[in-house]
PDB file of C-alpha atoms in Angstrom:
ATOM      1  CA  MET A   1      72.472 155.572 -94.506  1.00 94.00           C
ATOM      2  CA  LYS A   2      70.389 153.784 -91.934  1.00 97.00           C
ATOM      3  CA  ALA A   3      66.888 151.823 -93.313  1.00 96.00           C
ATOM      4  CA  LEU A   4      64.076 151.030 -91.939  1.00 97.00           C
ATOM      5  CA  SER A   5      61.532 148.478 -93.301  1.00 97.00           C
ATOM      6  CA  ILE A   6      58.582 148.919 -94.163  1.00 96.00           C
ATOM      7  CA  ARG A   7      55.979 146.597 -94.861  1.00 92.00           C
ATOM      8  CA  GLN A   8      53.158 147.770 -98.019  1.00 93.00           C
ATOM      9  CA  PRO A   9      50.950 149.015 -98.722  1.00 90.00           C
ATOM     10  CA  TRP A  10      52.035 151.235 -95.842  1.00 91.00           C
ATOM     11  CA  VAL A  11      55.079 152.332 -98.135  1.00 94.00           C
ATOM     12  CA  PHE A  12      53.057 153.558-100.643  1.00 91.00           C
ATOM     13  CA  HIS A  13      51.570 155.699 -98.589  1.00 90.00           C
ATOM     14  CA  ILE A  14      54.319 157.481 -96.888  1.00 93.00           C
ATOM     15  CA  LEU A  15      55.993 157.611-100.733  1.00 92.00           C
ATOM     16  CA  ASN A  16      52.413 158.420-102.247  1.00 87.00           C
ATOM     17  CA  SER A  17      49.438 159.376 -99.906  1.00 84.00           C
ATOM     18  CA  GLY A  18      51.053 162.026 -97.504  1.00 87.00           C
ATOM     19  CA  LYS A  19      51.162 159.177 -94.879  1.00 90.00           C
ATOM     20  CA  ASP A  20      53.439 160.979 -92.130  1.00 94.00           C
ATOM     21  CA  ILE A  21      53.770 158.939 -89.254  1.00 94.00           C
ATOM     22  CA  GLU A  22      55.365 155.497 -89.057  1.00 95.00           C
ATOM     23  CA  ASN A  23      53.222 153.790 -86.371  1.00 95.00           C
ATOM     24  CA  ARG A  24      55.733 151.855 -83.757  1.00 95.00           C
ATOM     25  CA  CYS A  25      55.993 149.848 -80.006  1.00 95.00           C
ATOM     26  CA  TRP A  26      58.980 150.928 -80.072  1.00 96.00           C
ATOM     27  CA  PRO A  27      60.679 154.760 -79.639  1.00 97.00           C
ATOM     28  CA  THR A  28      63.494 155.692 -81.604  1.00 97.00           C
ATOM     29  CA  LYS A  29      65.926 158.463 -81.283  1.00 97.00           C
ATOM     30  CA  VAL A  30      67.049 158.620 -84.848  1.00 97.00           C
ATOM     31  CA  ARG A  31      66.711 162.171 -86.975  1.00 98.00           C
ATOM     32  CA  GLY A  32      67.054 162.851 -90.621  1.00 97.00           C
ATOM     33  CA  ARG A  33      66.987 161.007 -93.410  1.00 97.00           C
ATOM     34  CA  VAL A  34      66.957 157.303 -93.387  1.00 97.00           C
ATOM     35  CA  LEU A  35      66.276 154.524 -96.288  1.00 97.00           C
ATOM     36  CA  ILE A  36      62.771 153.205 -97.084  1.00 98.00           C
ATOM     37  CA  HIS A  37      63.441 149.451 -97.179  1.00 97.00           C
ATOM     38  CA  ALA A  38      59.726 147.221 -98.678  1.00 96.00           C
ATOM     39  CA  ALA A  39      59.305 144.366 -96.867  1.00 95.00           C
ATOM     40  CA  LYS A  40      59.002 141.422 -98.349  1.00 93.00           C
ATOM     41  CA  GLY A  41      56.078 139.983 -96.691  1.00 88.00           C
ATOM     42  CA  MET A  42      52.523 141.625 -97.000  1.00 86.00           C
ATOM     43  CA  THR A  43      49.304 139.667 -96.301  1.00 80.00           C
ATOM     44  CA  ARG A  44      46.027 140.207 -98.188  1.00 83.00           C
ATOM     45  CA  ASP A  45      44.863 141.801 -94.866  1.00 83.00           C
ATOM     46  CA  ASP A  46      48.299 144.603 -95.167  1.00 82.00           C
ATOM     47  CA  TYR A  47      46.867 145.268 -98.676  1.00 78.00           C
ATOM     48  CA  ASP A  48      42.726 145.825 -97.712  1.00 80.00           C
ATOM     49  CA  ASN A  49      43.509 147.511 -94.944  1.00 77.00           C
ATOM     50  CA  GLY A  50      45.315 149.780 -96.546  1.00 76.00           C
ATOM     51  CA  TYR A  51      41.990 151.542 -97.888  1.00 67.00           C
ATOM     52  CA  ASP A  52      40.692 153.021 -94.944  1.00 60.00           C
ATOM     53  CA  PRO A  53      36.990 154.646 -94.636  1.00 47.00           C
ATOM     54  CA  LEU A  54      38.165 156.865 -92.273  1.00 51.00           C
ATOM     55  CA  TRP A  55      39.838 158.280 -95.450  1.00 55.00           C
ATOM     56  CA  ALA A  56      37.782 158.660 -98.089  1.00 52.00           C
ATOM     57  CA  SER A  57      35.226 160.764 -95.004  1.00 48.00           C
ATOM     58  CA  GLN A  58      38.327 163.316 -94.864  1.00 58.00           C
ATOM     59  CA  GLY A  59      37.854 163.511 -98.467  1.00 59.00           C
ATOM     60  CA  ARG A  60      41.444 161.886 -99.113  1.00 61.00           C
ATOM     61  CA  VAL A  61      40.918 159.359-102.553  1.00 62.00           C
ATOM     62  CA  ILE A  62      43.914 156.584-101.908  1.00 67.00           C
ATOM     63  CA  GLU A  63      43.727 154.351-104.811  1.00 75.00           C
ATOM     64  CA  LEU A  64      46.301 151.712-104.160  1.00 79.00           C
ATOM     65  CA  PRO A  65      47.881 149.792-106.923  1.00 83.00           C
ATOM     66  CA  PRO A  66      46.824 146.732-107.882  1.00 81.00           C
ATOM     67  CA  HIS A  67      48.039 144.194-104.582  1.00 82.00           C
ATOM     68  CA  ASN A  68      51.205 142.199-107.181  1.00 85.00           C
ATOM     69  CA  LEU A  69      52.133 145.949-108.391  1.00 84.00           C
ATOM     70  CA  LEU A  70      54.060 147.066-105.351  1.00 92.00           C
ATOM     71  CA  ALA A  71      56.893 147.005-104.715  1.00 91.00           C
ATOM     72  CA  ARG A  72      58.292 144.547-101.428  1.00 92.00           C
ATOM     73  CA  GLY A  73      61.954 143.384-101.065  1.00 95.00           C
ATOM     74  CA  GLY A  74      63.715 146.448-101.478  1.00 96.00           C
ATOM     75  CA  ILE A  75      64.646 149.750-101.048  1.00 96.00           C
ATOM     76  CA  VAL A  76      62.248 152.058-102.758  1.00 96.00           C
ATOM     77  CA  GLY A  77      62.687 156.038-100.862  1.00 96.00           C
ATOM     78  CA  SER A  78      64.094 157.467 -98.394  1.00 97.00           C
ATOM     79  CA  VAL A  79      61.960 160.345 -95.919  1.00 98.00           C
ATOM     80  CA  GLU A  80      63.213 162.569 -92.889  1.00 98.00           C
ATOM     81  CA  ILE A  81      61.857 161.529 -89.778  1.00 98.00           C
ATOM     82  CA  VAL A  82      61.865 164.570 -87.671  1.00 98.00           C
ATOM     83  CA  ASP A  83      60.845 163.215 -84.247  1.00 98.00           C
ATOM     84  CA  CYS A  84      59.097 160.769 -82.626  1.00 98.00           C
ATOM     85  CA  VAL A  85      55.879 160.858 -80.631  1.00 98.00           C
ATOM     86  CA  THR A  86      53.083 159.347 -78.076  1.00 97.00           C
ATOM     87  CA  THR A  87      50.138 160.825 -79.623  1.00 96.00           C
ATOM     88  CA  SER A  88      49.728 163.398 -82.548  1.00 95.00           C
ATOM     89  CA  ASP A  89      46.765 164.678 -84.044  1.00 92.00           C
ATOM     90  CA  SER A  90      47.844 162.681 -87.889  1.00 91.00           C
ATOM     91  CA  PRO A  91      44.925 160.949 -88.981  1.00 86.00           C
ATOM     92  CA  TRP A  92      47.703 157.813 -89.804  1.00 89.00           C
ATOM     93  CA  PHE A  93      48.992 157.800 -86.275  1.00 91.00           C
ATOM     94  CA  ASN A  94      47.472 154.539 -84.223  1.00 88.00           C
ATOM     95  CA  GLY A  95      50.874 153.105 -82.690  1.00 80.00           C
ATOM     96  CA  GLN A  96      52.421 153.274 -79.233  1.00 93.00           C
ATOM     97  CA  PHE A  97      55.126 155.477 -80.560  1.00 97.00           C
ATOM     98  CA  GLY A  98      54.858 157.714 -84.003  1.00 97.00           C
ATOM     99  CA  PHE A  99      57.679 158.258 -85.776  1.00 98.00           C
ATOM    100  CA  VAL A 100      57.070 161.574 -87.321  1.00 98.00           C
ATOM    101  CA  LEU A 101      57.931 161.950 -91.164  1.00 97.00           C
ATOM    102  CA  ARG A 102      58.663 163.930 -93.631  1.00 97.00           C
ATOM    103  CA  ASP A 103      60.275 165.071 -96.882  1.00 97.00           C
ATOM    104  CA  PRO A 104      59.333 161.493 -98.534  1.00 97.00           C
ATOM    105  CA  GLN A 105      61.895 160.631-102.284  1.00 96.00           C
ATOM    106  CA  PRO A 106      60.816 158.099-104.155  1.00 96.00           C
ATOM    107  CA  LEU A 107      64.002 155.893-105.383  1.00 95.00           C
ATOM    108  CA  PRO A 108      64.361 153.598-108.310  1.00 93.00           C
ATOM    109  CA  PHE A 109      63.700 149.929-106.786  1.00 93.00           C
ATOM    110  CA  VAL A 110      66.908 148.546-104.745  1.00 93.00           C
ATOM    111  CA  PRO A 111      66.299 144.570-104.411  1.00 93.00           C
ATOM    112  CA  MET A 112      67.602 143.739-100.968  1.00 92.00           C
ATOM    113  CA  LYS A 113      66.699 141.593 -97.128  1.00 89.00           C
ATOM    114  CA  GLY A 114      65.511 144.398 -95.096  1.00 85.00           C
ATOM    115  CA  ARG A 115      66.093 143.082 -91.322  1.00 87.00           C
ATOM    116  CA  LEU A 116      64.388 144.451 -87.759  1.00 84.00           C
ATOM    117  CA  GLY A 117      64.939 147.627 -86.626  1.00 88.00           C
ATOM    118  CA  PHE A 118      66.782 150.232 -88.269  1.00 93.00           C
ATOM    119  CA  PHE A 119      70.027 148.788 -90.467  1.00 92.00           C
ATOM    120  CA  GLU A 120      72.997 150.378 -92.308  1.00 92.00           C
ATOM    121  CA  VAL A 121      72.911 150.021 -96.130  1.00 91.00           C
ATOM    122  CA  ASP A 122      76.000 150.975 -97.991  1.00 83.00           C
ATOM    123  CA  GLU A 123      74.676 153.801-100.200  1.00 79.00           C
ATOM    124  CA  SER A 124      77.461 152.878-102.915  1.00 78.00           C
ATOM    125  CA  LEU A 125      74.869 149.759-103.636  1.00 73.00           C
ATOM    126  CA  LEU A 126      72.252 152.240-104.342  1.00 73.00           C
ATOM    127  CA  LYS A 127      74.529 153.937-106.905  1.00 71.00           C
ATOM    128  CA  SER A 128      75.204 151.408-108.861  1.00 64.00           C
ATOM    129  CA  HIS A 129      71.307 150.623-109.076  1.00 61.00           C
ATOM    130  CA  GLY A 130      70.794 154.569-110.057  1.00 56.00           C
TER     131      GLY A 130
END
């Protein structure tokens, strides 16, 4: 199954806060369910940027877990990619390309190294951790 590595806290927002766009500087033709890999790296700026007054102004209260409690370095869920767009009304869109996301599903954490772009994950690895 294909997987995509995403930095925290954006993974948290996909799984918990309705983040419906994954911003990238490259397009994709991938459609369907993909695994979400939480990248191992996360800077303090990444974490601090996880809260933006824009969300509060829209009535969204986004409470991030403490920095050290966000899962990193493994598979944490899955989501459907239904489109790749260059414009969007979603408040989460700010990239050159946006992968439109639907139906996020958390999964038990499976430690694993990530990779750039999409990468293949043997589904038997997920079953042995579930």
